[in-house]
Every structure is written in structure tokens, then in C-alpha cells.
Coordinates of N, CA and C in Angstrom, one line a residue:
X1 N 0.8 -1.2 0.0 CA 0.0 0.0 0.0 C 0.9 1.3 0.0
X2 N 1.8 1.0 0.7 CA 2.7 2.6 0.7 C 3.7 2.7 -0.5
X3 N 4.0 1.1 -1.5 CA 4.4 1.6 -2.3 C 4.0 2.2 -3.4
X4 N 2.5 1.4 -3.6 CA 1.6 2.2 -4.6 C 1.0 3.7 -4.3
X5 N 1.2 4.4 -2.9 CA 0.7 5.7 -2.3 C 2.2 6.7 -3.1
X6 N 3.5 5.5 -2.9 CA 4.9 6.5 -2.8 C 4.6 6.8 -4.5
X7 N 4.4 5.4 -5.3 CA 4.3 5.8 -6.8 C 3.2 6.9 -7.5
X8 N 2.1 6.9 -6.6 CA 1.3 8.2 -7.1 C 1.8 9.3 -6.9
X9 N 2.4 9.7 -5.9 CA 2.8 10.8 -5.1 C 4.1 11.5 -6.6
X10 N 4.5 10.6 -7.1 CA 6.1 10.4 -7.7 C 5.2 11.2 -9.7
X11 N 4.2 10.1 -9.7 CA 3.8 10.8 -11.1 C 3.0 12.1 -11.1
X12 N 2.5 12.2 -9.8 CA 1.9 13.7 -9.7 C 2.7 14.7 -9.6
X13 N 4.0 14.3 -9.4 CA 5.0 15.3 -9.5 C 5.7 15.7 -10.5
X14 N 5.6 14.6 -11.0 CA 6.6 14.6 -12.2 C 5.0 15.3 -13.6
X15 N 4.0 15.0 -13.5 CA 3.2 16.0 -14.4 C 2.9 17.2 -13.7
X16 N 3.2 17.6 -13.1 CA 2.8 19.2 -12.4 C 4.5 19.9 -13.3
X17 N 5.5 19.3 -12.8 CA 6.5 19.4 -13.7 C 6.6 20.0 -15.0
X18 N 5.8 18.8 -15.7 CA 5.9 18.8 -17.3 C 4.9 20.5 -17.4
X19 N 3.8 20.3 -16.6 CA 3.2 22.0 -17.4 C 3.7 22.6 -17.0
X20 N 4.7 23.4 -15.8 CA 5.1 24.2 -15.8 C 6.2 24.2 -16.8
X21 N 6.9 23.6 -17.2 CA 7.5 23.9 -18.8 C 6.9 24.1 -20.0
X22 N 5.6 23.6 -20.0 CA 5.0 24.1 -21.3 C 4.5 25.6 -21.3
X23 N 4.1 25.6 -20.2 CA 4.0 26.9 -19.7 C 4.8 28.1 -20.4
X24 N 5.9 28.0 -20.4 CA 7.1 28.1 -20.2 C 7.7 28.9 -21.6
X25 N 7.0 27.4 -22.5 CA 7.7 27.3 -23.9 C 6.6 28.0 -24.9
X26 N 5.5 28.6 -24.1 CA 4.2 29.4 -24.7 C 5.1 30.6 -25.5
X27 N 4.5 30.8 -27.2 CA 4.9 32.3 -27.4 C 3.7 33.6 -26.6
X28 N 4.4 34.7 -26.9 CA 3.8 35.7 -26.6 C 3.4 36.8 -27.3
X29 N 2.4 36.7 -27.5 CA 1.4 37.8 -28.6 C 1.9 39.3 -28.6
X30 N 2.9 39.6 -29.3 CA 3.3 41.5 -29.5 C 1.6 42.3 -30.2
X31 N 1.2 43.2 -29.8 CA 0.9 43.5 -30.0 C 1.0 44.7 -31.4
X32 N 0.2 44.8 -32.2 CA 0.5 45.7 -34.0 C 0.3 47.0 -33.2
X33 N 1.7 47.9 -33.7 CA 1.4 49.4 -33.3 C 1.3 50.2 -35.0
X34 N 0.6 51.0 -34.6 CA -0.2 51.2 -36.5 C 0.9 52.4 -36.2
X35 N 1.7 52.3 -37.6 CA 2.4 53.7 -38.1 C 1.7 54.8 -38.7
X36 N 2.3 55.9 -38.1 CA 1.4 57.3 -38.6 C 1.8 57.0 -40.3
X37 N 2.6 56.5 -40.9 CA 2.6 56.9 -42.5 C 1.3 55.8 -42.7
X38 N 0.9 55.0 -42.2 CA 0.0 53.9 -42.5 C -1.3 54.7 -42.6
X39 N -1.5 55.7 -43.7 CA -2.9 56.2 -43.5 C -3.6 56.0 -45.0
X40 N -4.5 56.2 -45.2 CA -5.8 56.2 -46.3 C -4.9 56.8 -47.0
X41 N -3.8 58.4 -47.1 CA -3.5 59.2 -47.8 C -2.3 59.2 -48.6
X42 N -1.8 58.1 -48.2 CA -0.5 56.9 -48.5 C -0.5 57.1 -49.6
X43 N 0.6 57.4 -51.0 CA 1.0 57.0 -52.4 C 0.7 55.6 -52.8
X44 N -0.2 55.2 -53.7 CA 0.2 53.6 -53.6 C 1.0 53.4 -55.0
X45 N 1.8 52.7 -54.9 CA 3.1 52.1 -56.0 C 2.6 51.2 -56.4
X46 N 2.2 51.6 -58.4 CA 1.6 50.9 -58.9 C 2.9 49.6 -59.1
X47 N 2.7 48.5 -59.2 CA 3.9 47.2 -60.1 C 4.4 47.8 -61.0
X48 N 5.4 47.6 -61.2 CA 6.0 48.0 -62.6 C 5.7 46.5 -63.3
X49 N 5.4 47.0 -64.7 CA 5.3 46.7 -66.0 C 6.4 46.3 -66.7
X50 N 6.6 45.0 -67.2 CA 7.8 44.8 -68.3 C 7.3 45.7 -69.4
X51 N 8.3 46.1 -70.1 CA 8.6 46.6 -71.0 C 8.2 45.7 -72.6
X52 N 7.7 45.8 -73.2 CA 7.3 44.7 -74.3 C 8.3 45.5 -75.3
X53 N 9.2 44.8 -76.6 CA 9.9 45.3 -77.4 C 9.1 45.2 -78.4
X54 N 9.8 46.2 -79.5 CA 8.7 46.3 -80.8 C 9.7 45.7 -81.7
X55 N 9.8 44.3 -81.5 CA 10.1 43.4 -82.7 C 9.2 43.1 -84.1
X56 N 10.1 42.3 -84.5 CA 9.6 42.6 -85.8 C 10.0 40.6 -86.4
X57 N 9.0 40.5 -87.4 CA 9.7 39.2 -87.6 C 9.7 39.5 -89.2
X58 N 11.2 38.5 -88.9 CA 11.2 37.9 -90.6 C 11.3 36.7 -91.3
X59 N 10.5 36.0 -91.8 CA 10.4 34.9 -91.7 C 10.2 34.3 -90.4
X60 N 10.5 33.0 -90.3 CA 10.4 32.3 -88.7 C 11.2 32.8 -87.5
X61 N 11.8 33.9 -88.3 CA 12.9 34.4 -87.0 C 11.9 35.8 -86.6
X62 N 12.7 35.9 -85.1 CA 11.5 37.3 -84.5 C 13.1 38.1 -84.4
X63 N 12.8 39.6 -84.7 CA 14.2 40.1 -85.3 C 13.6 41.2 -84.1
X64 N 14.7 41.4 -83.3 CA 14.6 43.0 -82.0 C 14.9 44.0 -82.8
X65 N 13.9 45.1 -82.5 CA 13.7 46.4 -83.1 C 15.2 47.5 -82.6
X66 N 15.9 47.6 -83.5 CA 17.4 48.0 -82.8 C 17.8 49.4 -82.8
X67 N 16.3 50.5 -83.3 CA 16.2 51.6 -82.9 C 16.6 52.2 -82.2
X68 N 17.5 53.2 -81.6 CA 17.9 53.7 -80.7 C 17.0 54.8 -80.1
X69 N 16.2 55.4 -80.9 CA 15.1 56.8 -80.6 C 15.7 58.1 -80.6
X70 N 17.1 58.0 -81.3 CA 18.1 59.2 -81.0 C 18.2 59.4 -82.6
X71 N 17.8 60.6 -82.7 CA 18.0 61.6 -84.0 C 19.3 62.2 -84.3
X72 N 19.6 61.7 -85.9 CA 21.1 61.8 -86.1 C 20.8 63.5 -86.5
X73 N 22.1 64.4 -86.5 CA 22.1 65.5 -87.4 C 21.9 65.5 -88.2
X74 N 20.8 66.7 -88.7 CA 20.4 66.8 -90.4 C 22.0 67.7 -90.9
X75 N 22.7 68.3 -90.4 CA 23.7 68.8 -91.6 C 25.3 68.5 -90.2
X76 N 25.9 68.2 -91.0 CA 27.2 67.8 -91.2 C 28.1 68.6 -90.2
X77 N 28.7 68.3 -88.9 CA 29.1 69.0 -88.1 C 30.6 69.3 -88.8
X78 N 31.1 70.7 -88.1 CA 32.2 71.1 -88.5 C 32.9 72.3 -87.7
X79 N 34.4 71.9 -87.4 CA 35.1 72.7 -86.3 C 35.1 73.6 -87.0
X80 N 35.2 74.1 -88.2 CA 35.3 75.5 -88.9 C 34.3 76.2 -89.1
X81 N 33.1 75.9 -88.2 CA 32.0 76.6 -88.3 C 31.2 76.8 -90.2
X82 N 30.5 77.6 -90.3 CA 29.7 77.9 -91.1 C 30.4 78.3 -92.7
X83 N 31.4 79.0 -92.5 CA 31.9 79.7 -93.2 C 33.1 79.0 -94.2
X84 N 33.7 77.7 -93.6 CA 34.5 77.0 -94.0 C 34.3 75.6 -93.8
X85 N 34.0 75.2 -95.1 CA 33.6 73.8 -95.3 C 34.7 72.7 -95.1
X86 N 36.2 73.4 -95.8 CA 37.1 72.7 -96.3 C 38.5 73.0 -95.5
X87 N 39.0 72.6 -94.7 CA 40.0 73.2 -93.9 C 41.3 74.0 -95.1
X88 N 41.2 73.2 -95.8 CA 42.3 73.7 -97.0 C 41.8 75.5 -97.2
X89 N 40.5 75.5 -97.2 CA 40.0 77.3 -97.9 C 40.6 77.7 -96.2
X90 N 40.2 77.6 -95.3 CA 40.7 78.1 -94.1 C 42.6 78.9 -94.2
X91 N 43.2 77.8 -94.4 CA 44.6 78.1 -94.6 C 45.3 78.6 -95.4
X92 N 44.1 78.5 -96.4 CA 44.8 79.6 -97.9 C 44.2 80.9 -97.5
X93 N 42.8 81.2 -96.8 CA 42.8 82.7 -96.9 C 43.7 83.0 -96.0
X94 N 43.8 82.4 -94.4 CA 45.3 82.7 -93.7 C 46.3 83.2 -94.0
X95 N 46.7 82.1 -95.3 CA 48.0 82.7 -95.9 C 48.0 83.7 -96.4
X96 N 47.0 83.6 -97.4 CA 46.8 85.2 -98.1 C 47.1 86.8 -97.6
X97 N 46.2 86.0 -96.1 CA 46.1 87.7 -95.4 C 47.5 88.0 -95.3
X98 N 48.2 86.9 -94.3 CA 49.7 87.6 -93.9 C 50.1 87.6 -95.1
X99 N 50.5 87.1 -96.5 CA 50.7 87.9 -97.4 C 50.6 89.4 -97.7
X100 N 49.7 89.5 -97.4 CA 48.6 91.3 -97.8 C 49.8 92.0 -96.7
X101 N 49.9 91.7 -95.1 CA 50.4 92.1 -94.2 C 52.4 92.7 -94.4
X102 N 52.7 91.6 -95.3 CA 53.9 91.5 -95.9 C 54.8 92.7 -97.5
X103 N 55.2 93.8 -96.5 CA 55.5 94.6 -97.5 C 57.0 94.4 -98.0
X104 N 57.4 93.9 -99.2 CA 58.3 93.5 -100.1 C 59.1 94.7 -100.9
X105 N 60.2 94.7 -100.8 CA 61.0 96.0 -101.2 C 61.2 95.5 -102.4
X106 N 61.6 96.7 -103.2 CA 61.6 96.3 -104.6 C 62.8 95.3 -105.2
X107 N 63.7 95.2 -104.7 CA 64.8 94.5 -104.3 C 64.5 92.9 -104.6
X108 N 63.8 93.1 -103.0 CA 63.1 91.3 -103.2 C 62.1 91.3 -104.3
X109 N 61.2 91.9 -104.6 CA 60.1 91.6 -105.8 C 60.9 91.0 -106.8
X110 N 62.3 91.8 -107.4 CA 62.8 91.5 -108.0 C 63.2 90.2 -108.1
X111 N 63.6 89.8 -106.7 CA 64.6 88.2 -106.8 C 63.5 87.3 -106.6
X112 N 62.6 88.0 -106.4 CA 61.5 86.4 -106.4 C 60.9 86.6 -107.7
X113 N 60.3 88.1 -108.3 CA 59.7 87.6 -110.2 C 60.6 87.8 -111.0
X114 N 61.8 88.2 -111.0 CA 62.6 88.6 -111.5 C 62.3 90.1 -112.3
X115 N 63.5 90.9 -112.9 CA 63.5 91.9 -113.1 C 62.4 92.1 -114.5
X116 N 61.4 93.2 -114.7 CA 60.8 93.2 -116.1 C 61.0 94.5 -117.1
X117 N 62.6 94.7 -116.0 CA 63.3 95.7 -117.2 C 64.5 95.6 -117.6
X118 N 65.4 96.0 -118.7 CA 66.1 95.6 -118.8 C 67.4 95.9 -118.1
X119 N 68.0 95.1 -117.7 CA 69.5 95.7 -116.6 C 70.8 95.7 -117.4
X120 N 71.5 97.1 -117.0 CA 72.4 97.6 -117.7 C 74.0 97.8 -116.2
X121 N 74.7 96.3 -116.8 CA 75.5 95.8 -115.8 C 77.1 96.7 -115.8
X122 N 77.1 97.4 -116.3 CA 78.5 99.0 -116.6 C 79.3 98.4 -118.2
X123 N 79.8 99.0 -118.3 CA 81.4 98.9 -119.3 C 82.6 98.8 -118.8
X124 N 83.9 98.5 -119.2 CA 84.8 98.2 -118.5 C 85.8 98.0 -119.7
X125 N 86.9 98.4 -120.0 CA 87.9 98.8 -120.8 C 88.8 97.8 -120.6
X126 N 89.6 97.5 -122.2 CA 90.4 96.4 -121.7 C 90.7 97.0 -123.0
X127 N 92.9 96.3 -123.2 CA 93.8 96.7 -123.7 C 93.7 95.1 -124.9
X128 N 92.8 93.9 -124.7 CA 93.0 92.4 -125.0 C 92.9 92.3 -126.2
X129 N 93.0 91.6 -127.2 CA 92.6 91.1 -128.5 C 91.4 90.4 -128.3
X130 N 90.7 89.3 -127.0 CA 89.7 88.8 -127.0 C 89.6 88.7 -125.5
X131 N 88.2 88.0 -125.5 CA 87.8 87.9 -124.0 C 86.9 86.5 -124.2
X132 N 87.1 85.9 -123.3 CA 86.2 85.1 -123.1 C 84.9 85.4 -121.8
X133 N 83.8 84.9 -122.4 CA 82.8 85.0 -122.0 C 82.2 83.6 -121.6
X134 N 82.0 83.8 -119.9 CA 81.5 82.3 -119.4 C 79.9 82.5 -118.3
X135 N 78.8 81.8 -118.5 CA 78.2 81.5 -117.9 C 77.7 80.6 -117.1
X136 N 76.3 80.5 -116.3 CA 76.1 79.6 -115.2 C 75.2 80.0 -114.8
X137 N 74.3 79.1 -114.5 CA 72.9 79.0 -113.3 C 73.4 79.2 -111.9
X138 N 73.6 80.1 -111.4 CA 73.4 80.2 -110.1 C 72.8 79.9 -109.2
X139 N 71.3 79.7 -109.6 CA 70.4 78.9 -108.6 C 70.4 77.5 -108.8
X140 N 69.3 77.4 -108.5 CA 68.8 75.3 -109.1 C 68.9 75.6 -110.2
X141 N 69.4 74.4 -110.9 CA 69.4 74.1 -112.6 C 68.1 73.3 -112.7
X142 N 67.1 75.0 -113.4 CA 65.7 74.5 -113.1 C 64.9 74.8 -115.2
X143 N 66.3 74.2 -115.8 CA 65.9 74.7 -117.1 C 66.2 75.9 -117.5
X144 N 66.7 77.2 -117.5 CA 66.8 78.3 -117.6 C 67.4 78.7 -119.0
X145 N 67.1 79.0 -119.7 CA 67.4 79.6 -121.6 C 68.3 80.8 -121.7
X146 N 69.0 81.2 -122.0 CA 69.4 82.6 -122.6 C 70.0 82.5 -124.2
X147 N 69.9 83.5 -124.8 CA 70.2 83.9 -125.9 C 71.7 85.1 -125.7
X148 N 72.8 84.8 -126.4 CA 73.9 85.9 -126.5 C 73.8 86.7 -127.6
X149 N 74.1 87.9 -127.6 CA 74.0 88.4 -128.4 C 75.2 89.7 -128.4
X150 N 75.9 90.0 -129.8 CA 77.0 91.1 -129.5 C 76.8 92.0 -130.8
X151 N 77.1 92.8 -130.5 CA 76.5 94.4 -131.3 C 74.9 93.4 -132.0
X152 N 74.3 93.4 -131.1 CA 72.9 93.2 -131.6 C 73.2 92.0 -132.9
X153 N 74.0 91.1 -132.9 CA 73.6 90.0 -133.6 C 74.1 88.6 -132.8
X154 N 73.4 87.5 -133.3 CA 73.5 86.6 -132.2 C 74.4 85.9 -132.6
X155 N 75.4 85.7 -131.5 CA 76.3 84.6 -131.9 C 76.3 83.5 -130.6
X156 N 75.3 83.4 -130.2 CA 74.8 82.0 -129.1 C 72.9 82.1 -129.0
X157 N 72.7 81.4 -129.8 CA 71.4 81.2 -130.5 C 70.0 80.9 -128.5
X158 N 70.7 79.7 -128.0 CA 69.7 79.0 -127.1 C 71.0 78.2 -126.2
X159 N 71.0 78.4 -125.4 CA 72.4 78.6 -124.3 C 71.0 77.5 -123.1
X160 N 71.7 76.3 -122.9 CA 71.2 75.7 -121.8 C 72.1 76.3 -120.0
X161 N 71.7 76.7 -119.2 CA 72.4 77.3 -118.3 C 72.7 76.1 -117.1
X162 N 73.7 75.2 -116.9 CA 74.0 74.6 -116.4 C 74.7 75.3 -115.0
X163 N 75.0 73.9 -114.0 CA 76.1 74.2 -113.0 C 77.2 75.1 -112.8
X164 N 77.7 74.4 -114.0 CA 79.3 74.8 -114.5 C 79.5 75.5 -115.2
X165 N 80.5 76.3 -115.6 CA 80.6 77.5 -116.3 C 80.7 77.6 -117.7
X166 N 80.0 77.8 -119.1 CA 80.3 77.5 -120.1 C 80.7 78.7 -121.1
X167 N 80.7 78.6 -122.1 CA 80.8 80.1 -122.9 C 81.4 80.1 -124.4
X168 N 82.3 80.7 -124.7 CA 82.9 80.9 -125.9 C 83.7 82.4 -125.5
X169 N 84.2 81.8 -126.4 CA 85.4 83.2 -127.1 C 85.3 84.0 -128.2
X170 N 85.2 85.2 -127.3 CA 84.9 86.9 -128.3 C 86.1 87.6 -129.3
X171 N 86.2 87.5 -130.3 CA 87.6 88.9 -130.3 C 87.0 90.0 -130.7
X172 N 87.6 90.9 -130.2 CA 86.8 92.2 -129.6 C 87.2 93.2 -130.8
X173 N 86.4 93.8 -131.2 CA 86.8 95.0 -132.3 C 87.0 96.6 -131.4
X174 N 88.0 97.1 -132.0 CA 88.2 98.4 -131.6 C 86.9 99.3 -131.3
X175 N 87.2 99.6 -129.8 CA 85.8 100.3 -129.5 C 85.0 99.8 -128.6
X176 N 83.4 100.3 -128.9 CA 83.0 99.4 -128.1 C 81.8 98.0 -128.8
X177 N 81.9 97.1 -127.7 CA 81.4 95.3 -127.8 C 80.4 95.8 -126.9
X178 N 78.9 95.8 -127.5 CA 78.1 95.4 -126.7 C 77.7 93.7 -126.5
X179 N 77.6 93.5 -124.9 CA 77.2 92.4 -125.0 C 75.9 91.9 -124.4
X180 N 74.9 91.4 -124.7 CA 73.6 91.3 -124.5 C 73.1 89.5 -123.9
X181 N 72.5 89.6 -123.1 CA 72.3 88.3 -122.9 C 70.8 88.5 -122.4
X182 N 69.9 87.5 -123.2 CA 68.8 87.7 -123.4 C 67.7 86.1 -122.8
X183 N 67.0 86.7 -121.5 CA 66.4 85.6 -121.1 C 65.2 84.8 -121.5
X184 N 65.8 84.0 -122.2 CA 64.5 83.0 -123.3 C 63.2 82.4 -121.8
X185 N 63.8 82.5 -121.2 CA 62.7 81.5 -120.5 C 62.6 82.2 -118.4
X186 N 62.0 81.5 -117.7 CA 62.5 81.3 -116.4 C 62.3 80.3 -116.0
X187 N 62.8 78.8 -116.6 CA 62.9 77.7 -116.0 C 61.9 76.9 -115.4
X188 N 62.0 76.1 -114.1 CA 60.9 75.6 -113.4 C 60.2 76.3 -112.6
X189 N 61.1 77.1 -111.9 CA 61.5 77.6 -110.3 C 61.2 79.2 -110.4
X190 N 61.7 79.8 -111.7 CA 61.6 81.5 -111.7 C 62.3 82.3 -111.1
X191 N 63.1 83.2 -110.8 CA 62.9 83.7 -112.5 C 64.3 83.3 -113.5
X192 N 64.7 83.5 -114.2 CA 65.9 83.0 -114.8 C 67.1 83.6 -114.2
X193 N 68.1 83.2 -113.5 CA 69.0 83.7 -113.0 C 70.5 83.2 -113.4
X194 N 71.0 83.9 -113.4 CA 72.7 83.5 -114.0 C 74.1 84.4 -113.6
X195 N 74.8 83.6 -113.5 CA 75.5 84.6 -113.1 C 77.1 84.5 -114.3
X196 N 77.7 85.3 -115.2 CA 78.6 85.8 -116.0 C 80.2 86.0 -115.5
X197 N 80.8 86.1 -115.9 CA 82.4 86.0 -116.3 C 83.0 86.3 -117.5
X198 N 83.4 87.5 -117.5 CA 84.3 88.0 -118.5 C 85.7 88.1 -118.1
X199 N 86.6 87.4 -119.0 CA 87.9 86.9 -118.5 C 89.2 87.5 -119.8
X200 N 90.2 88.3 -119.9 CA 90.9 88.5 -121.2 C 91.6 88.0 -121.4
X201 N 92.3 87.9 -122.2 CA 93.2 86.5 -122.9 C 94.3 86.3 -122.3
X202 N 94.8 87.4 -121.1 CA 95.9 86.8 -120.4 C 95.5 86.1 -119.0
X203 N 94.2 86.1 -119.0 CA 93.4 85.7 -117.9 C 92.9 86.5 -116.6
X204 N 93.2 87.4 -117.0 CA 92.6 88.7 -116.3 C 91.1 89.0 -115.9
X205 N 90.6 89.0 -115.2 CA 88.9 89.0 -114.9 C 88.6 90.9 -115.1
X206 N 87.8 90.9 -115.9 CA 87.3 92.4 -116.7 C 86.0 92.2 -115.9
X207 N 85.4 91.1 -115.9 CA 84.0 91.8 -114.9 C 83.1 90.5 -114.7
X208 N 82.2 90.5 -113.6 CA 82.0 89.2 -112.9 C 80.4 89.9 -112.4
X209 N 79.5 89.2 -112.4 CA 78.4 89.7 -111.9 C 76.8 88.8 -112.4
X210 N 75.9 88.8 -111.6 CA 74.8 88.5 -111.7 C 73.7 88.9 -112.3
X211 N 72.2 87.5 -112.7 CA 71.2 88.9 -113.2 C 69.9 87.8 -112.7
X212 N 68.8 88.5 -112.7 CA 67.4 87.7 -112.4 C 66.6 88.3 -112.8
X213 N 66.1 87.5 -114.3 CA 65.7 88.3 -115.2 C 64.4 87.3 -115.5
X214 N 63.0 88.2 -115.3 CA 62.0 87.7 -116.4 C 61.9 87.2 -117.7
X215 N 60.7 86.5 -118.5 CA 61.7 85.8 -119.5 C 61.1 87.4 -120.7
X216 N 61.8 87.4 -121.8 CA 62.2 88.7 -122.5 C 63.2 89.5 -122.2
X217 N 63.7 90.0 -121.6 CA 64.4 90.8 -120.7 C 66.1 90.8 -120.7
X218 N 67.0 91.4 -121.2 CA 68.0 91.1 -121.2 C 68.9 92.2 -120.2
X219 N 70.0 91.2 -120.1 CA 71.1 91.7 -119.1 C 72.3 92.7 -120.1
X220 N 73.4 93.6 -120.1 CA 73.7 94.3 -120.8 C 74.8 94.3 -120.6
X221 N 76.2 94.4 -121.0 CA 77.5 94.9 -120.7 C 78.2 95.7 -121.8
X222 N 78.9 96.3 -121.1 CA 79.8 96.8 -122.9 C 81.1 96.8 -122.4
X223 N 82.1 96.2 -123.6 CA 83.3 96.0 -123.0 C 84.4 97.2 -124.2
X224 N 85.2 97.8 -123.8 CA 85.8 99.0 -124.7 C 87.4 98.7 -124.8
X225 N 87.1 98.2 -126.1 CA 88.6 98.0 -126.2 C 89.4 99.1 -127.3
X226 N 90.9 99.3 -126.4 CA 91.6 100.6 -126.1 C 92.4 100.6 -127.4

């Protein structure tokens, strides 16, 4: 009897036990606190929508519309603005102007078009029976012509003006030798340029000198023999 009294005693203990832990393991109800933005007057955010593309098909294939929606320029961009289409027109009026800016003495006019009058290079006396007469291109050998000529008739027809110095031999009549050298052409380059040597038979240099001559145009000496 007292052991079946001790064994009830033992499971009534042991289940008073078990609820106080279920008790225990109960959750607990938080109560909802309503947010002031939580009102009637709230934005509501519609879903966004996919986007559908505006394909296109061709044949059994479906081809994406590859539009960009961006409008190209109707006229032709350009760093030269309005007024200059062609960079090249830009740099030629440039040049021109400082050209315009550029005042040229008569001097230089001359050595860049050459002379379009005739030049008269002095006289010079000599005791010689003859003289030799030698010429030469002084600039680039750019083609350059001359014609010789002595008391106004020609005795060197078409003279190619080389490097090196070339010529012939005069004999000089009592008095005076005009000598005329007459520019057929001005070459590639312009204007015809040459430069002369008059030398007498003992080898004496009688006169030495340059000319840049337009084509027409002749250079002049007179040699006076004594």
C-alpha cells in the first residue's frame, strides 16, 4: 500500500513538472502598433510593368527592333564653323592675309619675279685682243634659256644654263662690244637667274656679276677696247 501511495505521489510530481515547462515554452502575442505613414492618404506604388519590345519578324525568325530613338544630325558637323567647309579654304585665306600684311621691297620683288626691265651691268675697258665669256645658273638648274648676243647679232642662239661654267670666245673689235644676254625662258622655279664672267686673254677677270631676269628681258655689258 505505501508503495503504490509512494508511486502516485512520484507521477503527480513529475506531471505538475511537465506544465510548468510548457507553460514556459508558450509564445507571446506582440501587439500591431499602426504607423502614422500607415494612413488612407498613403501613395500607392503601382507594379511596374515589363517593357514589351517592338520586334519585328522575318520569316520564322523574330528580329529586335534595334532603334535607338536618338536623332542623327540633319547637316554635317564642323570645327570650322559655317563659313568654312574645307579646312584647306581656311589656310589659304590665312596665308593670303599675312601675305597682304607683308610689305616686299623692290629689291626682293625683283629676286622672287625677276627683273621686267632691262638691266644695264656697266662697261669696263680692256687693252685684249679677245675675252672670253663664261656662264652659269646660279640657282637650281631648273631649265633656264638665254640667248647671247654682241653688237645686236647673235652669236649663241639658245644657251642651256647649267652648273658649271660654259661660254665661248669673243675677239673684240676696236671700241665698243656690246654684250647682251637675253632671257628666253624662267625655268621651273623662276625667275631666270645666272651669273657671268668676262675673262681677257691673259686671264685677267674684266667683270663678274649676276642677273634675275623675267623671260624677255635682257642683261647688258659693254666691254671697250683701247
Amino acid at each position: 500500500m505505501k508503495r503504490i501511495l509512494s508511486y502516485l505521489i512520484f507521477l503527480f510530481s513529475v506531471c505538475t513538472m511537465h506544465a510548468q515547462l510548457d507553460s514556459k515554452s508558450k509564445s507571446i502575442a506582440i501587439p500591431v502598433v499602426k504607423s502614422k505613414d500607415d494612413t488612407a492618404d498613403s501613395k500607392k506604388i503601382d507594379p511596374l510593368t515589363p517593357k514589351t519590345e517592338n520586334n519585328q519578324t522575318f520569316g520564322s525568325l523574330n528580329v529586335p527592333d534595334l532603334t535607338t530613338g536618338v536623332e542623327t544630325p540633319k547637316k554635317q558637323f564642323s570645327l570650322f564653323g559655317e563659313e568654312f567647309g574645307n579646312p584647306g579654304e581656311l589656310y589659304k585665306k590665312q596665308l593670303d592675309k599675312n601675305l597682304e600684311n607683308v610689305k616686299l621691297s623692290p629689291e626682293e620683288v625683283e629676286q622672287r619675279n625677276g627683273s621686267k626691265t632691262n638691266q644695264y651691268l656697266g662697261d669696263f675697258k680692256t687693252k685684249a685682243e679677245s675675252v672670253n665669256i663664261v656662264y652659269r645658273d646660279h640657282g637650281a638648274v631648273d631649265g633656264d634659256l638665254i640667248q647671247v648676243l654682241v653688237n645686236d647679232d647673235v652669236v649663241q642662239a639658245r644657251v642651256f644654263l647649267n652648273s658649271g661654267f660654259s661660254g665661248f670666245k669673243l675677239s673684240l673689235q676696236k671700241g665698243f662690244n656690246k654684250i647682251d644676254f637675253l632671257a628666253l625662258n624662267q625655268g621651273e622655279s623662276g625667275p631666270n637667274t645666272a651669273e657671268f664672267k668676262v675673262v681677257d686673254d691673259m686671264g685677267n677677270l674684266i667683270s663678274r656679276n649676276q642677273w634675275n631676269l623675267a623671260t624677255g628681258v635682257k642683261a647688258t655689258i659693254i666691254v671697250v677696247k683701247e
